[in-house]
XYZ file of C-alpha atoms in Angstrom:
357
model
C 248.258 -30.272 -137.027
C 246.576 -27.489 -135.098
C 243.308 -28.075 -136.902
C 242.798 -31.162 -134.777
C 242.902 -29.095 -131.605
C 239.788 -27.326 -132.772
C 238.211 -30.592 -133.854
C 238.780 -31.908 -130.333
C 237.251 -28.777 -128.847
C 234.223 -29.269 -131.056
C 233.939 -32.890 -129.871
C 233.935 -31.757 -126.250
C 231.227 -29.186 -126.967
C 229.214 -30.561 -129.826
C 229.691 -34.294 -129.515
C 231.045 -32.886 -126.740
C 229.649 -35.895 -110.600
C 230.430 -40.545 -97.365
C 228.923 -37.321 -96.715
C 229.798 -34.050 -98.220
C 232.732 -32.189 -96.753
C 232.641 -28.446 -96.909
C 233.751 -27.174 -100.290
C 236.108 -24.323 -99.594
C 236.007 -22.636 -102.965
C 234.825 -19.039 -102.722
C 232.630 -17.238 -105.191
C 235.126 -14.623 -106.358
C 237.887 -15.448 -108.812
C 241.220 -13.695 -108.463
C 243.317 -14.706 -111.476
C 247.085 -14.907 -111.388
C 248.949 -14.701 -114.646
C 251.690 -16.818 -116.175
C 254.455 -14.534 -114.912
C 253.249 -14.831 -111.344
C 253.066 -18.585 -111.764
C 256.691 -18.588 -112.878
C 257.770 -16.876 -109.670
C 256.144 -19.571 -107.550
C 258.266 -22.419 -108.952
C 260.698 -23.712 -106.333
C 263.047 -26.680 -106.111
C 261.547 -28.867 -103.433
C 261.178 -32.241 -105.133
C 263.043 -35.169 -103.605
C 264.194 -36.591 -106.951
C 265.524 -33.297 -108.229
C 262.783 -32.248 -110.642
C 261.105 -28.909 -110.217
C 257.417 -28.561 -109.389
C 255.306 -27.851 -112.480
C 257.610 -29.881 -114.703
C 255.941 -31.130 -117.891
C 257.112 -34.465 -119.316
C 255.885 -36.043 -122.543
C 255.077 -39.727 -122.017
C 254.127 -40.802 -125.529
C 253.767 -39.372 -129.001
C 255.683 -36.618 -130.732
C 254.680 -32.988 -131.049
C 252.419 -32.327 -134.035
C 253.167 -35.678 -135.701
C 250.010 -37.718 -136.213
C 249.418 -41.334 -137.114
C 248.673 -44.739 -135.681
C 251.688 -46.558 -134.258
C 251.970 -48.754 -131.169
C 255.460 -48.235 -129.775
C 257.389 -46.824 -126.842
C 257.529 -43.142 -125.974
C 258.069 -40.718 -128.820
C 257.836 -43.491 -131.411
C 254.098 -43.912 -130.713
C 251.563 -42.023 -132.802
C 248.035 -40.779 -132.111
C 245.379 -38.968 -134.124
C 243.256 -36.636 -132.022
C 243.724 -38.342 -128.654
C 241.014 -37.109 -126.268
C 239.560 -38.878 -123.214
C 241.922 -40.261 -120.569
C 241.507 -42.467 -117.499
C 243.838 -44.103 -114.988
C 243.267 -47.744 -114.092
C 243.933 -49.084 -110.608
C 247.132 -50.764 -111.837
C 248.533 -47.421 -112.984
C 248.049 -47.943 -116.701
C 246.575 -45.123 -118.781
C 243.591 -45.630 -121.097
C 243.003 -43.231 -123.974
C 240.268 -42.479 -126.475
C 242.180 -42.019 -129.739
C 239.343 -40.261 -131.508
C 240.261 -40.047 -135.175
C 241.964 -43.432 -135.213
C 238.708 -44.820 -133.754
C 240.791 -46.800 -131.272
C 241.231 -47.261 -127.555
C 244.891 -47.061 -126.626
C 246.680 -48.083 -123.450
C 249.948 -46.885 -121.965
C 251.713 -49.337 -119.699
C 254.117 -47.304 -117.625
C 256.563 -45.923 -118.178
C 255.682 -45.338 -121.848
C 254.656 -48.467 -123.792
C 251.663 -47.754 -126.052
C 249.391 -50.553 -127.246
C 245.904 -50.872 -128.731
C 243.062 -52.338 -126.681
C 240.931 -54.791 -128.622
C 237.344 -53.557 -128.813
C 235.362 -56.326 -130.509
C 232.496 -55.488 -132.867
C 229.065 -55.571 -131.291
C 226.378 -58.133 -132.084
C 225.423 -56.206 -135.237
C 228.977 -56.248 -136.524
C 229.448 -52.521 -135.939
C 232.857 -51.255 -134.866
C 233.888 -48.384 -132.623
C 233.840 -44.980 -134.320
C 235.355 -41.776 -132.931
C 235.505 -42.438 -129.172
C 235.761 -39.294 -127.073
C 235.391 -40.296 -123.398
C 236.592 -43.378 -121.538
C 236.204 -44.676 -117.980
C 237.580 -47.971 -116.652
C 235.748 -49.472 -113.683
C 237.347 -51.386 -110.826
C 236.314 -54.717 -112.348
C 238.092 -53.851 -115.595
C 234.975 -52.981 -117.578
C 235.731 -50.317 -120.184
C 233.046 -47.693 -120.780
C 233.223 -45.441 -123.824
C 231.153 -42.674 -125.338
C 231.504 -42.221 -129.064
C 230.080 -40.106 -131.853
C 228.265 -42.448 -134.163
C 226.355 -40.452 -136.704
C 227.013 -43.159 -139.271
C 224.950 -45.794 -137.491
C 221.191 -45.363 -137.723
C 221.583 -41.585 -137.500
C 222.052 -41.799 -133.737
C 223.580 -38.832 -131.970
C 225.899 -40.612 -129.552
C 226.475 -44.136 -128.396
C 227.822 -45.942 -125.362
C 230.173 -48.875 -125.674
C 230.667 -51.238 -122.746
C 233.423 -53.846 -122.920
C 233.296 -56.402 -120.108
C 235.149 -59.730 -120.089
C 236.082 -59.267 -123.732
C 232.493 -58.880 -124.952
C 231.157 -55.648 -126.429
C 227.767 -54.074 -125.964
C 226.981 -50.859 -127.803
C 223.746 -48.960 -127.782
C 222.021 -45.649 -127.501
C 219.568 -45.747 -124.583
C 216.071 -46.179 -126.047
C 214.458 -43.035 -124.667
C 217.470 -40.891 -125.543
C 217.786 -41.543 -129.273
C 216.919 -38.055 -130.434
C 216.324 -35.768 -127.459
C 219.478 -36.499 -125.459
C 223.079 -35.959 -126.515
C 225.945 -36.988 -124.227
C 229.166 -35.010 -123.870
C 230.522 -36.025 -120.453
C 231.301 -39.277 -118.662
C 232.441 -39.384 -115.027
C 233.209 -42.098 -112.489
C 232.197 -42.090 -108.846
C 235.428 -42.659 -106.856
C 233.843 -44.896 -104.227
C 231.487 -47.337 -105.910
C 232.528 -47.189 -109.579
C 229.139 -45.867 -110.657
C 229.227 -43.851 -113.828
C 227.485 -40.551 -114.443
C 226.800 -38.938 -117.783
C 225.958 -35.411 -118.807
C 224.914 -33.480 -121.855
C 221.925 -31.701 -123.317
C 218.284 -32.498 -123.925
C 216.678 -30.708 -126.861
C 212.895 -30.591 -127.131
C 210.690 -28.481 -129.378
C 207.484 -27.400 -127.630
C 205.447 -25.136 -129.888
C 208.137 -25.508 -132.521
C 210.808 -23.705 -130.488
C 214.004 -25.302 -129.220
C 214.058 -25.797 -125.435
C 217.440 -26.806 -123.980
C 218.022 -28.616 -120.694
C 221.438 -29.483 -119.341
C 221.332 -32.775 -117.443
C 223.331 -35.341 -115.515
C 222.206 -38.854 -114.727
C 223.442 -42.110 -113.303
C 224.508 -44.545 -116.002
C 222.473 -47.453 -114.671
C 219.348 -49.221 -115.894
C 216.057 -48.141 -114.407
C 213.187 -50.501 -113.550
C 212.295 -50.806 -117.231
C 215.866 -51.649 -118.227
C 216.489 -48.272 -119.846
C 219.891 -46.769 -119.122
C 219.850 -43.333 -117.557
C 218.620 -43.217 -113.969
C 217.885 -40.419 -111.492
C 218.116 -37.710 -114.144
C 218.903 -34.272 -112.722
C 218.161 -31.258 -114.884
C 220.797 -28.625 -114.181
C 219.406 -25.147 -113.441
C 220.472 -22.335 -115.705
C 222.706 -19.946 -113.709
C 221.582 -16.354 -113.438
C 222.758 -14.330 -116.400
C 223.942 -17.375 -118.343
C 222.355 -17.240 -121.779
C 224.621 -19.536 -123.824
C 223.804 -23.092 -124.908
C 222.619 -24.944 -121.801
C 224.659 -28.156 -121.908
C 226.981 -30.131 -119.633
C 230.313 -30.411 -121.423
C 232.483 -31.700 -118.549
C 231.716 -33.491 -115.316
C 233.729 -34.703 -112.315
C 232.616 -36.712 -109.277
C 234.630 -35.650 -106.247
C 235.715 -37.677 -103.242
C 233.745 -35.158 -101.193
C 230.592 -36.426 -102.975
C 230.245 -33.137 -104.844
C 229.682 -33.204 -108.581
C 231.548 -30.471 -110.425
C 229.768 -29.415 -113.598
C 230.987 -27.336 -116.530
C 228.260 -25.712 -118.605
C 229.048 -25.008 -122.253
C 232.785 -24.978 -121.478
C 232.310 -21.619 -119.715
C 230.587 -21.881 -116.321
C 231.802 -23.973 -113.374
C 229.119 -25.129 -110.954
C 228.693 -27.738 -108.254
C 225.939 -30.030 -107.011
C 226.166 -31.191 -103.399
C 224.884 -34.562 -102.125
C 221.985 -32.722 -100.475
C 220.909 -31.352 -103.856
C 222.196 -27.796 -103.510
C 223.254 -26.361 -106.866
C 225.679 -23.440 -106.960
C 227.378 -21.357 -109.623
C 230.863 -21.273 -108.118
C 231.977 -18.163 -109.956
C 228.936 -16.077 -110.920
C 231.075 -13.160 -112.071
C 233.532 -15.255 -114.060
C 233.155 -16.666 -117.548
C 235.965 -18.995 -118.515
C 237.200 -19.253 -122.085
C 237.080 -22.909 -123.124
C 237.077 -25.383 -120.241
C 237.587 -28.806 -121.775
C 237.937 -30.686 -118.474
C 237.740 -30.358 -114.701
C 239.146 -32.510 -111.877
C 239.541 -32.042 -108.111
C 241.717 -33.326 -105.306
C 240.287 -35.585 -102.612
C 239.300 -32.944 -100.081
C 237.727 -30.755 -102.757
C 239.858 -27.748 -101.829
C 241.687 -27.625 -105.149
C 240.152 -27.739 -108.604
C 242.168 -28.162 -111.766
C 240.790 -27.070 -115.113
C 242.014 -27.286 -118.681
C 240.999 -23.888 -120.021
C 241.813 -23.024 -123.618
C 244.806 -25.362 -123.466
C 246.201 -24.100 -120.152
C 246.093 -26.087 -116.915
C 245.030 -23.897 -114.003
C 244.395 -24.544 -110.322
C 241.621 -22.911 -108.327
C 242.108 -22.674 -104.559
C 239.818 -20.585 -102.362
C 238.583 -18.734 -105.402
C 242.046 -17.862 -106.703
C 242.883 -19.023 -110.216
C 246.546 -19.828 -110.756
C 248.100 -20.457 -114.151
C 250.278 -23.592 -114.046
C 251.203 -24.423 -117.644
C 249.790 -23.589 -121.034
C 250.305 -22.741 -124.694
C 253.575 -21.093 -125.709
C 253.662 -21.911 -129.384
C 257.130 -20.486 -129.930
C 258.414 -23.426 -127.844
C 256.904 -25.989 -130.257
C 255.616 -28.543 -127.772
C 258.709 -28.499 -125.570
C 258.769 -30.057 -122.124
C 259.888 -27.774 -119.330
C 258.917 -26.085 -116.088
C 255.823 -23.902 -115.800
C 255.721 -21.225 -118.515
C 258.815 -22.763 -120.114
C 256.700 -25.683 -121.361
C 254.393 -25.514 -124.381
C 251.143 -27.276 -123.503
C 247.691 -27.569 -125.048
C 245.865 -29.645 -122.442
C 242.560 -31.241 -123.368
C 241.474 -34.013 -120.952
C 243.057 -34.744 -117.557
C 243.382 -37.410 -114.856
C 244.854 -36.955 -111.372
C 247.107 -39.615 -109.856
C 245.986 -41.277 -106.627
C 248.684 -39.521 -104.620
C 247.654 -36.210 -106.228
C 251.214 -35.439 -107.271
C 250.725 -35.750 -111.029
C 248.201 -34.686 -113.648
C 248.183 -36.910 -116.722
C 246.696 -35.225 -119.753
C 246.102 -35.495 -123.458
C 247.591 -32.715 -125.534
C 245.990 -31.252 -128.644
C 249.218 -31.759 -130.552
C 248.943 -35.574 -130.566
C 250.829 -36.378 -127.378
C 250.147 -37.757 -123.899
C 251.928 -35.906 -121.119
C 252.169 -35.438 -117.378
C 252.467 -32.413 -115.128
C 254.436 -33.000 -111.920
C 252.717 -30.849 -109.324
C 255.174 -31.374 -106.470
């Protein structure tokens, strides 16, 4: 049901990062529309498919549930976060089923066992997932039901579960984003810190390394993100991506796209552009191409030019197809190692892929 698309958007906003190579994105955005995108489709794929072909891997359009099965027989309920493991399998945060799901290629869906923690608590509404090189599964989840905490991390290593909210972040800090460093498997988190000096709410967007500090408290090297000039919306990090070029790409309140270089330089990439509803951001290895999921559409940004790739066309009812002939409502994304495919969760209870080449 479409209502769950908006629930997922709310999760990303309300519940809901080698030396640096030169980032070649310019500061002016020149959008291209869907019709222009259609004209750029050409048959140049070796196996006969067209570039910008959308293929559904698992689930069925607008049919919700909880079923482990192959392909369109599988069912999800508000599938959100996505990550690719080194072996090619796909891990998913199935939010409203409160499950972690796994797709073994080509399309076999199973449920990953997440044991209760030492207090007997079970996973509730996961929204982000990252799998480290050693197989450790890291999850952020909304856990209002447990001790009135605002968000919680789950770490599953060697079959054992640890879940906690970092001690100093119980009330001031809320986490929306979880990103993985591509080189050393470090994790970075992002969100918002709310404090109330003199009784007034003061907001600080932040990112930090998800590692224990000297006192054993998780959350290290906290960086408070500057507020871009002219940006007066809620100051929170809603999406985060750690590039191979060591640049961290930051989305503020699903509207502003910024970057933080290894040398500490912060930049609003598009000061004159306000995006609609950016639910995720990823980049290729050289940092020359960004991909965003913006209000359900997948767009590329190259040298400051925004190009529409695929997006919502509700009259097509979730159909696969090429470019504007596919109906897509992209939420979270993951780029394949060879950069030829974007895997993404769709707001209509499916998991899909976009063949770029």
